[in-house]
Coordinates of C-alpha atoms in Angstrom, one line a residue:
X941 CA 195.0 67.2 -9.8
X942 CA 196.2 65.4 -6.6
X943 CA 192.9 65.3 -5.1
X944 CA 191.6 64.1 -8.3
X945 CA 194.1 61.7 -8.6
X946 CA 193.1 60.2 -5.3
X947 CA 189.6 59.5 -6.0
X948 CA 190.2 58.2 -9.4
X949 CA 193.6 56.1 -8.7
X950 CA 195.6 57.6 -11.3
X951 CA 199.1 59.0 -10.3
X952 CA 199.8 63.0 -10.9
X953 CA 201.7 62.3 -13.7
X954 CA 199.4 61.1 -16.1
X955 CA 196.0 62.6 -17.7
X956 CA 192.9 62.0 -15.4
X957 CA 190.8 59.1 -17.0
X958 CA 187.5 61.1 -17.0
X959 CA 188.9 64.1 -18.5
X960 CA 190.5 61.9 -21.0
X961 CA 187.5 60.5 -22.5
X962 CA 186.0 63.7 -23.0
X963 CA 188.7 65.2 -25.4
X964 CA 189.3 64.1 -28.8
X965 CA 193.0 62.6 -29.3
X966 CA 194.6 66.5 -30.2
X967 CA 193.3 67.9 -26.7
X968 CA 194.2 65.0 -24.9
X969 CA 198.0 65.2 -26.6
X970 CA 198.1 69.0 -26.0
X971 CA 196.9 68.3 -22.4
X972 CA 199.7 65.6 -21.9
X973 CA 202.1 68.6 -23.0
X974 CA 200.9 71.2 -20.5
X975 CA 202.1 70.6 -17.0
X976 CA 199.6 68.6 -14.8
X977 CA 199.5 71.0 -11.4
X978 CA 197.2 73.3 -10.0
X979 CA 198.0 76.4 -7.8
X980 CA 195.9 75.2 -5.1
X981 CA 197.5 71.7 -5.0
X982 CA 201.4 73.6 -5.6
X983 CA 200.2 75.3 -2.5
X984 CA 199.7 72.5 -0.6
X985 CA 202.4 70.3 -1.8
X986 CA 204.5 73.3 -1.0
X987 CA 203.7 73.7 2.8
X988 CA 203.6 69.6 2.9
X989 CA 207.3 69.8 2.0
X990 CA 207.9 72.5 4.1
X991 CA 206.8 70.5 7.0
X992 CA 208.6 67.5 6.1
X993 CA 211.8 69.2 5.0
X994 CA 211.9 71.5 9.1
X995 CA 214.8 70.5 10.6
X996 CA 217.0 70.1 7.9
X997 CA 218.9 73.8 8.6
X998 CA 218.4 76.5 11.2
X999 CA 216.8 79.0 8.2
X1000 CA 213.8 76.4 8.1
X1001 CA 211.6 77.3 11.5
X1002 CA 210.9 76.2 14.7
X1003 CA 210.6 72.2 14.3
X1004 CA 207.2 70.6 15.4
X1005 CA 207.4 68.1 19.0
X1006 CA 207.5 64.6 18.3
X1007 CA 204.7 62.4 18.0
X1008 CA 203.7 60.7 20.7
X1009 CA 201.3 58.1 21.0
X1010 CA 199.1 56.6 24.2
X1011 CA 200.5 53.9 23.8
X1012 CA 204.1 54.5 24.1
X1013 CA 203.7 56.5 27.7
X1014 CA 204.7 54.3 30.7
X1015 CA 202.6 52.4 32.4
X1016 CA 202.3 54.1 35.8
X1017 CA 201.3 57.2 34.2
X1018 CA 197.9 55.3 32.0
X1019 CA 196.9 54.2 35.5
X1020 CA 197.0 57.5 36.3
X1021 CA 194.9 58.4 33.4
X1022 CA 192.4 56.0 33.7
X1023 CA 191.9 56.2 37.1
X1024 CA 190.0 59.9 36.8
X1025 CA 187.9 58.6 34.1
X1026 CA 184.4 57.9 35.3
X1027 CA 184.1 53.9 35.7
X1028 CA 181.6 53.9 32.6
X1029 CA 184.0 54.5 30.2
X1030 CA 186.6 52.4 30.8
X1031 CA 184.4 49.4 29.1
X1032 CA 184.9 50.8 25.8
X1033 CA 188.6 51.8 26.4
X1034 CA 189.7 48.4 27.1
X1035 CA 188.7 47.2 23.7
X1036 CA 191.1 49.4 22.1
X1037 CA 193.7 47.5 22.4
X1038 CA 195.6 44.4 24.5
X1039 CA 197.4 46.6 26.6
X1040 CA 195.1 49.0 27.5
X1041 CA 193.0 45.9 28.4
X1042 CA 195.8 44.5 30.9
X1043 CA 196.7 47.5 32.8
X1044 CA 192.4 48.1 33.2
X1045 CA 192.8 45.0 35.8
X1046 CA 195.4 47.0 38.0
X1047 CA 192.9 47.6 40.9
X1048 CA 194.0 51.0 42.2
X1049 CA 191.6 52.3 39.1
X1050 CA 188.5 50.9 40.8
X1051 CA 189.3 51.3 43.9
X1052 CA 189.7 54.8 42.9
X1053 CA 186.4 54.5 41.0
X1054 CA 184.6 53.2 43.9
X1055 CA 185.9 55.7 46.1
X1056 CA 184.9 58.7 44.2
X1057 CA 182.0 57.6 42.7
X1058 CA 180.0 55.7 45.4
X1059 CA 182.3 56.5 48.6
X1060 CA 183.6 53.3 49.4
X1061 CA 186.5 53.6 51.7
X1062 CA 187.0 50.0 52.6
X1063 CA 191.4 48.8 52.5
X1064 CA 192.3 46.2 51.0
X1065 CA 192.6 43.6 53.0
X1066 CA 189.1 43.1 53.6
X1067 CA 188.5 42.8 50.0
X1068 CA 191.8 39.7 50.0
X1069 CA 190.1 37.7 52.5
X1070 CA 187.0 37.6 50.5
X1071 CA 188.4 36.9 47.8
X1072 CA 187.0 40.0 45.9
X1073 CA 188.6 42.7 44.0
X1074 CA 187.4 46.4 43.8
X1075 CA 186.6 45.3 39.5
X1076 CA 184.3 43.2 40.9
X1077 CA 182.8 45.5 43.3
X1078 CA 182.7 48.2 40.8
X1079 CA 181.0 46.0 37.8
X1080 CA 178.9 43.6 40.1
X1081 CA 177.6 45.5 42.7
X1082 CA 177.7 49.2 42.5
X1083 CA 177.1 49.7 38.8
X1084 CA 174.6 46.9 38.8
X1085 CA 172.7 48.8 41.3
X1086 CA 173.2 52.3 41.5
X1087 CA 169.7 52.8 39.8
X1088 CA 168.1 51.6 43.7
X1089 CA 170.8 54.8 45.5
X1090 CA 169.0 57.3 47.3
X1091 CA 165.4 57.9 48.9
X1092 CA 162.2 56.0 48.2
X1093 CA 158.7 55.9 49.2
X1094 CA 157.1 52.5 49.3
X1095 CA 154.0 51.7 48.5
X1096 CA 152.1 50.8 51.6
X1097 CA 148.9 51.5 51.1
X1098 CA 148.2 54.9 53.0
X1099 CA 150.7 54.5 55.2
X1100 CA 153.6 55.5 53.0
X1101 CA 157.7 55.7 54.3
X1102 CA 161.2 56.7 54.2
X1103 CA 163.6 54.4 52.4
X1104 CA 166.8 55.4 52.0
X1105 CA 169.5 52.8 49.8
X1106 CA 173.1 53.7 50.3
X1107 CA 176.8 51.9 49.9
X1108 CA 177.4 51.0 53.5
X1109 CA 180.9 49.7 52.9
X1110 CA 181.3 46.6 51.1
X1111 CA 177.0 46.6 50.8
X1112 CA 174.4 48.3 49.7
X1113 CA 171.8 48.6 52.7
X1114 CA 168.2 49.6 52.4
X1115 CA 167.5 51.3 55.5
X1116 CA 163.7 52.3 56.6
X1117 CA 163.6 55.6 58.4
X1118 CA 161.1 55.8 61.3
X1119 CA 160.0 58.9 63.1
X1120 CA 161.2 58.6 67.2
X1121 CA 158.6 57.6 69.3
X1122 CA 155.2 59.9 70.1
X1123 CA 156.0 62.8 70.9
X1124 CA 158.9 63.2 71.7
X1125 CA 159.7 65.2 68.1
X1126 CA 163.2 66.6 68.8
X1127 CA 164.7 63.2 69.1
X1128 CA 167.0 61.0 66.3
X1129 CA 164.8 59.0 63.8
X1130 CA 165.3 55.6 63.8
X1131 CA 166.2 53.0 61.1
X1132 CA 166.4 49.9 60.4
X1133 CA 167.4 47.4 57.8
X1134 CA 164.9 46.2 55.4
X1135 CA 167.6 44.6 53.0
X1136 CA 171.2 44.4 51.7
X1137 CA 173.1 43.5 48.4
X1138 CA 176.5 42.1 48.5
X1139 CA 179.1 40.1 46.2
X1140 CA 180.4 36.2 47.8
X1141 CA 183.2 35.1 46.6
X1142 CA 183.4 36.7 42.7
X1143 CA 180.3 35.8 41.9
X1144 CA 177.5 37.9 41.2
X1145 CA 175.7 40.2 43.9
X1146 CA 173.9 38.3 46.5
X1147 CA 170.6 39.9 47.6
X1148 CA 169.4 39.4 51.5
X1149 CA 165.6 40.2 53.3
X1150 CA 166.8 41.6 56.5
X1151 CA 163.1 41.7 57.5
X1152 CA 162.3 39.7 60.4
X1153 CA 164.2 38.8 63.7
X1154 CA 166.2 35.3 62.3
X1155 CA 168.5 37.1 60.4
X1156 CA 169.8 37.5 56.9
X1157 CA 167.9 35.1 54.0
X1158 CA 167.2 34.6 50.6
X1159 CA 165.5 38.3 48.8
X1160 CA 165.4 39.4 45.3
X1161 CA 165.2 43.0 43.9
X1162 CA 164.0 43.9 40.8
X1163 CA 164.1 47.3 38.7
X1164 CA 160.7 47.7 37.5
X1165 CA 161.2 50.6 35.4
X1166 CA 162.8 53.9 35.8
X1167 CA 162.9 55.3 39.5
X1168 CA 160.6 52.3 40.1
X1169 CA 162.1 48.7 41.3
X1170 CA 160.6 46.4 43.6
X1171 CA 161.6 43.4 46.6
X1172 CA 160.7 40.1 47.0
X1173 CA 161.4 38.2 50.0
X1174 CA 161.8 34.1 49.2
X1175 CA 161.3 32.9 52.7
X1176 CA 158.7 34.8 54.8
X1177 CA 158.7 32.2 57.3
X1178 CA 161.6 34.2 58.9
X1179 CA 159.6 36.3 59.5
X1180 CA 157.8 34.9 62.0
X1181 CA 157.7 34.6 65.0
X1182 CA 157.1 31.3 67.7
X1183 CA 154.7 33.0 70.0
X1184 CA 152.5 33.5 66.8
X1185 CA 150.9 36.5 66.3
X1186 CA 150.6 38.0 69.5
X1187 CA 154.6 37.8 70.2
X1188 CA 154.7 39.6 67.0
X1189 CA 152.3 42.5 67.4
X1190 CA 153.7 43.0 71.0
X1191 CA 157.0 43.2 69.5
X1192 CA 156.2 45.3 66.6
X1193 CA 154.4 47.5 69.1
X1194 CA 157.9 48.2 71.3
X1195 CA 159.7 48.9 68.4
X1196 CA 157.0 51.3 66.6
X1197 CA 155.6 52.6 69.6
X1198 CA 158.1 52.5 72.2
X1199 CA 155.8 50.8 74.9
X1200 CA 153.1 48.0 75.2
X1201 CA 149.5 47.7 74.5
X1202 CA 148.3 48.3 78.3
X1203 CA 150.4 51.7 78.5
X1204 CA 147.9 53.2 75.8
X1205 CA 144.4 53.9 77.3
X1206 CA 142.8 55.8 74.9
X1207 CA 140.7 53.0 72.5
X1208 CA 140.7 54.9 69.7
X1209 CA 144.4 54.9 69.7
X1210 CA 144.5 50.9 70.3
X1211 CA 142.2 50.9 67.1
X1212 CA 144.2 52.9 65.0
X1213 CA 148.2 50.8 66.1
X1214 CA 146.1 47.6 65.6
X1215 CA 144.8 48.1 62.2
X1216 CA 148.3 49.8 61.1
X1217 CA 149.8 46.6 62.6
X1218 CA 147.8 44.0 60.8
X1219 CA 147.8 46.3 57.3
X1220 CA 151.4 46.6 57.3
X1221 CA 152.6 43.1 58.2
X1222 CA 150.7 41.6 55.6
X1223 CA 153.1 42.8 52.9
X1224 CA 155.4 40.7 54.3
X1225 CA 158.5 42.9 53.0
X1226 CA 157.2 42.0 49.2
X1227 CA 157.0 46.0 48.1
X1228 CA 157.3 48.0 45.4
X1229 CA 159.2 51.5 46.1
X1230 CA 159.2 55.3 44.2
X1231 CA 161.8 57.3 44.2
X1232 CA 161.3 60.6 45.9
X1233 CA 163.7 64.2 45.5
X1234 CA 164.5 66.2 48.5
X1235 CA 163.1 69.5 47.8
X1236 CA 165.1 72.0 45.5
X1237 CA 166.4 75.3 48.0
X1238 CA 166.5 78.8 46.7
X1239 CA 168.2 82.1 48.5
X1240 CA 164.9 84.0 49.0
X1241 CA 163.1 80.6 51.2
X1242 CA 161.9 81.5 54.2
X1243 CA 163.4 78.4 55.7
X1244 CA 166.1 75.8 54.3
X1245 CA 163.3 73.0 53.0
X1246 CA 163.6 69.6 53.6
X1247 CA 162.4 66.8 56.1
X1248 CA 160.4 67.5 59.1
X1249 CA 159.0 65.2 61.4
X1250 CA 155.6 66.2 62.9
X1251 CA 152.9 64.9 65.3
X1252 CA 149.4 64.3 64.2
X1253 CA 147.0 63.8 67.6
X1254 CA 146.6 59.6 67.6
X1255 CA 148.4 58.6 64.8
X1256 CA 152.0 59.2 66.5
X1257 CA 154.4 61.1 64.2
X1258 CA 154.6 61.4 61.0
X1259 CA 157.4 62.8 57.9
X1260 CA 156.3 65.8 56.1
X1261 CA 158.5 67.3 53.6
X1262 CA 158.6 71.6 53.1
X1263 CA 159.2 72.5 50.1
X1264 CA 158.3 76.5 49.0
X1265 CA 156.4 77.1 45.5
X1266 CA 157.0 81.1 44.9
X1267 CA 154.3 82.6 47.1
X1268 CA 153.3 79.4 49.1
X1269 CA 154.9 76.9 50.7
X1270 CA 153.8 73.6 51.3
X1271 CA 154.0 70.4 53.5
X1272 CA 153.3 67.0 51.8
X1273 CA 153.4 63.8 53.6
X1274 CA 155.9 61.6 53.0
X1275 CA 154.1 59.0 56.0
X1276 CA 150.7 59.2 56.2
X1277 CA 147.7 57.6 57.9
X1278 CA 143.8 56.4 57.3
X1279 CA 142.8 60.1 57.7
X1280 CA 145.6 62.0 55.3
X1281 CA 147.3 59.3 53.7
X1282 CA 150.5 59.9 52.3
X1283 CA 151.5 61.9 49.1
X1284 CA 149.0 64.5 50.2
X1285 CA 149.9 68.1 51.0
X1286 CA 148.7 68.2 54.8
X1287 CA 149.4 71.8 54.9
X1288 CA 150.1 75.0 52.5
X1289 CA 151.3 77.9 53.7
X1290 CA 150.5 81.5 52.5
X1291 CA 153.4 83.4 52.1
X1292 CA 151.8 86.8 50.6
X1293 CA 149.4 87.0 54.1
X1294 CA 151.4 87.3 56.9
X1295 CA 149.2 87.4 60.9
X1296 CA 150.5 89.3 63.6
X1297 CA 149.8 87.6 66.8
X1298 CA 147.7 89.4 69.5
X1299 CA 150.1 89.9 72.7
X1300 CA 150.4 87.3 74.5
X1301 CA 147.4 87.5 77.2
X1302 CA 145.3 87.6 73.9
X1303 CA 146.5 84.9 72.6
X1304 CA 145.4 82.5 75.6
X1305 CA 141.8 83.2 73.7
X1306 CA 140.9 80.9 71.3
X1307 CA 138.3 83.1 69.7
X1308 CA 140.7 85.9 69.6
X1309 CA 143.5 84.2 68.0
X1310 CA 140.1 82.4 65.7
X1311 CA 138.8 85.8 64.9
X1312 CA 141.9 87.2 63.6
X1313 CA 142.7 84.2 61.2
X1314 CA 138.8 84.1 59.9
X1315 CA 139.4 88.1 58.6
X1316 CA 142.1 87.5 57.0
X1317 CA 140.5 84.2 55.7
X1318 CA 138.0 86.1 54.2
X1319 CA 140.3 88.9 52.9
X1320 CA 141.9 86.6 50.6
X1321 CA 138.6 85.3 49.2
X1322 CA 137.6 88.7 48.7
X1323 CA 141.1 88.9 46.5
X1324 CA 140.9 85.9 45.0
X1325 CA 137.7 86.8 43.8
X1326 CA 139.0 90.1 42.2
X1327 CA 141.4 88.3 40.6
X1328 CA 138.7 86.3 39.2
X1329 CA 136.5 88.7 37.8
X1330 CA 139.1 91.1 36.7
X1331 CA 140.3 87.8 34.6
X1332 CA 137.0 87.5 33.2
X1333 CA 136.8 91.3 32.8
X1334 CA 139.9 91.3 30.6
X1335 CA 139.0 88.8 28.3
X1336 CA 139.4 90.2 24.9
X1337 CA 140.7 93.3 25.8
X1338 CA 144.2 94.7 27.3
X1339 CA 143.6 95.2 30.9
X1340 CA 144.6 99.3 31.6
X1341 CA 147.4 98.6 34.2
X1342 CA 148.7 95.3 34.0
X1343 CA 150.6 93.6 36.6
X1344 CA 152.9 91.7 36.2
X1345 CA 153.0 88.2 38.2
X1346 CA 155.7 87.7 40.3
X1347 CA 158.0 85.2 39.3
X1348 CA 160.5 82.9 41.1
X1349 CA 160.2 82.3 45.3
X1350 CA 158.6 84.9 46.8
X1351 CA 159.2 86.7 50.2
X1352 CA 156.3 88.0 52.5
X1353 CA 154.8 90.8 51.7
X1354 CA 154.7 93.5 54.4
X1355 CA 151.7 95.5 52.6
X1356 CA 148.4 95.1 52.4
X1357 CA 146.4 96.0 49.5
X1358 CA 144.6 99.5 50.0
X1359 CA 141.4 98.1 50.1
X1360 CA 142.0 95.8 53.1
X1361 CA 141.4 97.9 56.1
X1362 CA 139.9 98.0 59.8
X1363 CA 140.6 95.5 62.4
X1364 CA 141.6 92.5 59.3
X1365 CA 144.3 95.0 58.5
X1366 CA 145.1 95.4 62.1
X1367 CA 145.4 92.0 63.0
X1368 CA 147.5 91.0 59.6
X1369 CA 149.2 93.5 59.3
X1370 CA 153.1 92.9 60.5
X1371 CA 153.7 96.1 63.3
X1372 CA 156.6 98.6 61.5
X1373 CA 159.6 96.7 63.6
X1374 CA 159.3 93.2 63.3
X1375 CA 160.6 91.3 66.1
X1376 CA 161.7 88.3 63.8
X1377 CA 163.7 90.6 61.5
X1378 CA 165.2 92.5 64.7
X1379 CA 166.3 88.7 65.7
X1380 CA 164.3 89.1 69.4
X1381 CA 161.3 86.8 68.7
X1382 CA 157.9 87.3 69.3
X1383 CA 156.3 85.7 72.8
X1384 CA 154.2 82.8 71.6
X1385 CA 151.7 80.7 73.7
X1386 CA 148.8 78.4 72.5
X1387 CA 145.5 79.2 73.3
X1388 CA 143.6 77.9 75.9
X1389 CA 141.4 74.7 74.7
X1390 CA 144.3 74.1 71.8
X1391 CA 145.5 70.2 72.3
X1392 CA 148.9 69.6 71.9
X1393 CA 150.9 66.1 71.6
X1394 CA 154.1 68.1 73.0
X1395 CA 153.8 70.7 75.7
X1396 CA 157.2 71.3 75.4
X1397 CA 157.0 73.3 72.2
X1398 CA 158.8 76.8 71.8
X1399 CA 157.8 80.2 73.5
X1400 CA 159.0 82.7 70.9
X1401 CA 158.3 82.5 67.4
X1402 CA 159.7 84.8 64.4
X1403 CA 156.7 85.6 62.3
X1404 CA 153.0 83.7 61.7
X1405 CA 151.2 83.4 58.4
X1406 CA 148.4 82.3 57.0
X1407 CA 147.5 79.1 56.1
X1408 CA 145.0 76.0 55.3
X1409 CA 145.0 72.5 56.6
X1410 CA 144.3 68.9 55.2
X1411 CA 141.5 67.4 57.0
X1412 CA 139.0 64.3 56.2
X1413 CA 137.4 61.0 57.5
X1414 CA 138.3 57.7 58.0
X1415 CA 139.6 56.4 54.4
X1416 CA 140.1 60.1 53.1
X1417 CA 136.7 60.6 52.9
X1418 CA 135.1 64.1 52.6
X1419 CA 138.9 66.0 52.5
X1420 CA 138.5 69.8 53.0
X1421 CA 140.4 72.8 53.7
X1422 CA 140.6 74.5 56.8
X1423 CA 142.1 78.0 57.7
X1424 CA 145.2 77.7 60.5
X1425 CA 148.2 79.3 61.4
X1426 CA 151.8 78.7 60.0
X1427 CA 154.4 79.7 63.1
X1428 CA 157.9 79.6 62.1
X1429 CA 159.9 79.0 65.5
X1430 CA 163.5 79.1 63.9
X1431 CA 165.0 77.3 60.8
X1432 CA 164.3 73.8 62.4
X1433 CA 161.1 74.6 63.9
X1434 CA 157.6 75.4 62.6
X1435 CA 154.0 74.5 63.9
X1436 CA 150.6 74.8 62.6
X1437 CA 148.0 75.1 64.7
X1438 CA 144.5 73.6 63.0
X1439 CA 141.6 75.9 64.1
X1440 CA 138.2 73.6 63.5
X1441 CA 140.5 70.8 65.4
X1442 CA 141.3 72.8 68.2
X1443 CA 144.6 70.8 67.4
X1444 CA 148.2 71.9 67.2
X1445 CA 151.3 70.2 65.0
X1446 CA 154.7 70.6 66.1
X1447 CA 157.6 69.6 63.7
X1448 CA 161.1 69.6 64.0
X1449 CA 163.3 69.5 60.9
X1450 CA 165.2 65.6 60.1
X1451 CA 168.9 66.2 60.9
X1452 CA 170.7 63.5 58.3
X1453 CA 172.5 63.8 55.1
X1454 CA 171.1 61.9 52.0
X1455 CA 173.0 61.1 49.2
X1456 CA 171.4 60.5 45.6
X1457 CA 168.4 62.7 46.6
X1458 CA 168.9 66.0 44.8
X1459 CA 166.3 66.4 41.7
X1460 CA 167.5 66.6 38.3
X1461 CA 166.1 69.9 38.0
X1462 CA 162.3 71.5 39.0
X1463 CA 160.5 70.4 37.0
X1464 CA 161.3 66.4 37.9
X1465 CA 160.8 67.4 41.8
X1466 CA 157.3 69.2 40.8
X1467 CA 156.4 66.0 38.6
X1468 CA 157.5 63.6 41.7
X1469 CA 155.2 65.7 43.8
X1470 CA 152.0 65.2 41.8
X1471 CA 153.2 61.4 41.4
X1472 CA 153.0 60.5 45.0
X1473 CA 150.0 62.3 45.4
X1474 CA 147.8 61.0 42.5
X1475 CA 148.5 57.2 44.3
X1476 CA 146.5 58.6 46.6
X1477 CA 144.3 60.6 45.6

């Protein structure tokens, strides 16, 4: 009857209203009579009184601990508390009440906030002579932009790029990442500043074109959409130059290249820097940007994937990223050029169809080492066509011995399949002690007739597979692929030598640490993949 009682406003001891009016005056004076209690509400009353009655003698339990409230805990100790939650939340928490709203302006929270969230180390002092707090630099500048943290690809027609935004202190930087200069491939890459964000004075977050050899000026940045934003630069006549266009190309040229336009005598090369020069400068800074995942790693990878820089004959060098698919592996560009711009996958490994090398006097022939990748070329044809007809074979019926795919990353397989045979099986076939597992190496030399940017490549290798290459005209027209072989040097190494070029690719993994680059999970990195390659395309 107390619940009752609740809902309908009547005290527990009177009659409830409702029940009233459906008895007749007798039932309603007999009910009055009877006591107004239930056995479920004496129950509850009961351990109600209990609760409130603990304490009175030592017979009556344990007594509960006091009540506490948020509120009524010092003030050091809700600094404390609000400094490990994340910055997000701490919005919503200062509208609860006027004192959790003071101590949220105590600025050892955000500078606790920015430190753990976007690494910002910067002291104090700094932040006093500008006038700025660590609230501000939390709410006006890092939140604001952490959507632009991490690496980006910007549109540049074929040409692609490396943009990598980070919290550089008291800023956040855009920094383009270049390859080092042709061909040296072992050296640092490069970077420079494209543009930075920063607060003056309170106020809200300046934005600055770094673009250009005057200095800062006057930018903009917009977030298009999700893992899409975009930069405007509001005064492009910093960017140039007063010897007109010539001082610019020449000076464009030293920084790109690394020397001038006389040291380069070969006039297809000329072409090619000059056209890249004029197609890139036109943008003027102006670009729009999409974000790109490092590759996800897994235990059974032949090689930690990642960035690798890589030299492509006269377009200089280029970034490739490795990333491995279960039984292939594959290198997409992340720069490109006319030929192969970027977003396409310049190379895919097999992983299933390892090639042992002839020794090493063998190897000096191209038509030996030519030979011995066509076999196997044609061995997987011949098993790709099985595949195909034993498919269409087993339509409509269960096949008699099923086999299951394999499922996850995939290591190479030692075995051939029994009806491979002969010299092919010879020649692929990995010899019973591999070198690479014994950790001794296998001797390595290119063929005779095989061009190479950088003669100073290694001269043991672990183990050689099978693999095609990206090739096409001017424009990306007429793309095919071509059989080659995949040589893994070590876990920073690999090369890939391109048999109808007569051309070999040396690449050497990018040694830097990017933050915000990790894919949600792999489906988003395999979606970001197809992305960048359907720009393309």
């Amino acid at each position: 009857m107390a619940v009752c009682a609740r809902l309908c406003g009547v005290g527990p001891s009177r009659g409830c209203r409702r029940r009233q009016q459906r008895r007749g005056p007798a039932e309603t004076a007999a009910a009055d009579s009877e006591p107004d209690t239930d056995p479920e509400e004496e129950r509850i009353e009961a351990g109600a009184a209990a609760l409130a009655g603990a304490g009175g003698g030592r017979g009556a339990g344990p007594s509960p601990p006091p009540r506490c409230s948020l509120l009524e805990l010092p003030p050091e100790l809700l600094v404390e508390i609000f400094a490990s939650l994340p910055g997000t939340d701490l919005p919503s928490l200062a509208q609860v009440c006027t004192k959790f709203r003071r101590i949220l302006h105590t600025d050892t929270i955000w500078r606790r906030r920015c430190r753990e969230e976007y690494g910002v180390c910067e002291n104090l002092r700094k932040l006093d002579i500008t006038g700025v707090s660590c609230r501000d630099v939390y709410a006006k500048l890092l939140h604001r932009y952490r959507h632009i943290l991490g690496l980006w690809q910007p549109d540049i027609g074929p040409y692609g790029g490396l943009l990598n935004v980070v919290v550089d202190g008291l800023f956040i930087i855009g920094w383009m990442y270049l390859p080092p200069h042709d061909p040296h491939v072992d050296d640092p890459m490069r970077f420079k500043p494209l543009f930075r964000v920063h607060l003056m004075e309170r106020k809200s977050a300046t934005v600055e074109c770094m673009y250009g050899h005057r200095g800062p000026h006057n930018g903009h940045i917009q977030i298009v959409k999700k893992d899409e934003f975009s930069t405007k630069c509001n005064q492009t006549d910093h960017h140039r130059m007063s010897g007109g266009r010539q001082e610019e190309f020449r000076t464009w040229l030293r920084e790109e290249w690394g020397r001038t336009l006389e040291d380069i005598f070969h006039e297809h090369m000329q072409e090619l820097i000059l056209m890249k020069f004029i197609y890139t400068s036109q943008y003027d800074n102006c670009l729009t940007y999409r974000r790109i995942y490092l590759p996800p790693s897994h235990p059974d990878d032949l090689i930690r994937p990642g960035l690798f820089k890589g030299t492509y004959g006269s377009h200089g060098l280029e970034i490739v990223m490795l990333s491995f698919h279960g039984k292939r592996a594959r290198g997409t560009k992340i720069t490109g050029d006319p030929n192969i711009p970027a977003g396409q996958q310049t190379v895919e490994i097999d992983l299933m169809h390892r090639i042992q090398l002839p020794d090493v006097e063998s190897l000096r022939s191209f038509n030996e080492l030519s030979r011995v990748v066509l076999e196997v070329r044609e061995r997987v044809r011949q098993e790709q066509q099985q595949q195909e007809d034993g498919a269409e074979d087993g339509e409509g019926r269960a096949p008699q011995s099923p086999r299951e795919p394999q499922r996850g990353p995939a290591r190479p397989s030692v075995e051939l399949p029994a009806e491979t045979g002969g010299e092919a099986a010879a020649a692929a076939a990995p010899a019973p002690e591999q070198p690479a597992q014994s950790g001794q190496g296998q001797p390595f030399v290119l063929p005779v007739g095989v061009s190479s940017r950088n003669e100073d490549y290694p001269r043991t290798c672990r183990m050689c597979f099978y693999g095609t290459g990206l090739i096409a005209g001017h424009g990306f027209t007429s793309p095919e692929r071509t059989p080659g072989v995949f040589i893994l040097f070590d876990e920073d190494r690999f090369g890939f030598i391109w048999l109808e070029l007569k051309s070999f690719s040396l690449y050497s993994r990018v040694r830097a640490t990017f933050r915000n680059a990790e894919a949600p999970s792999p489906q988003a990195f395999e979606e970001m993949l197809k992305n960048i390659q359907s720009l393309t395309s």
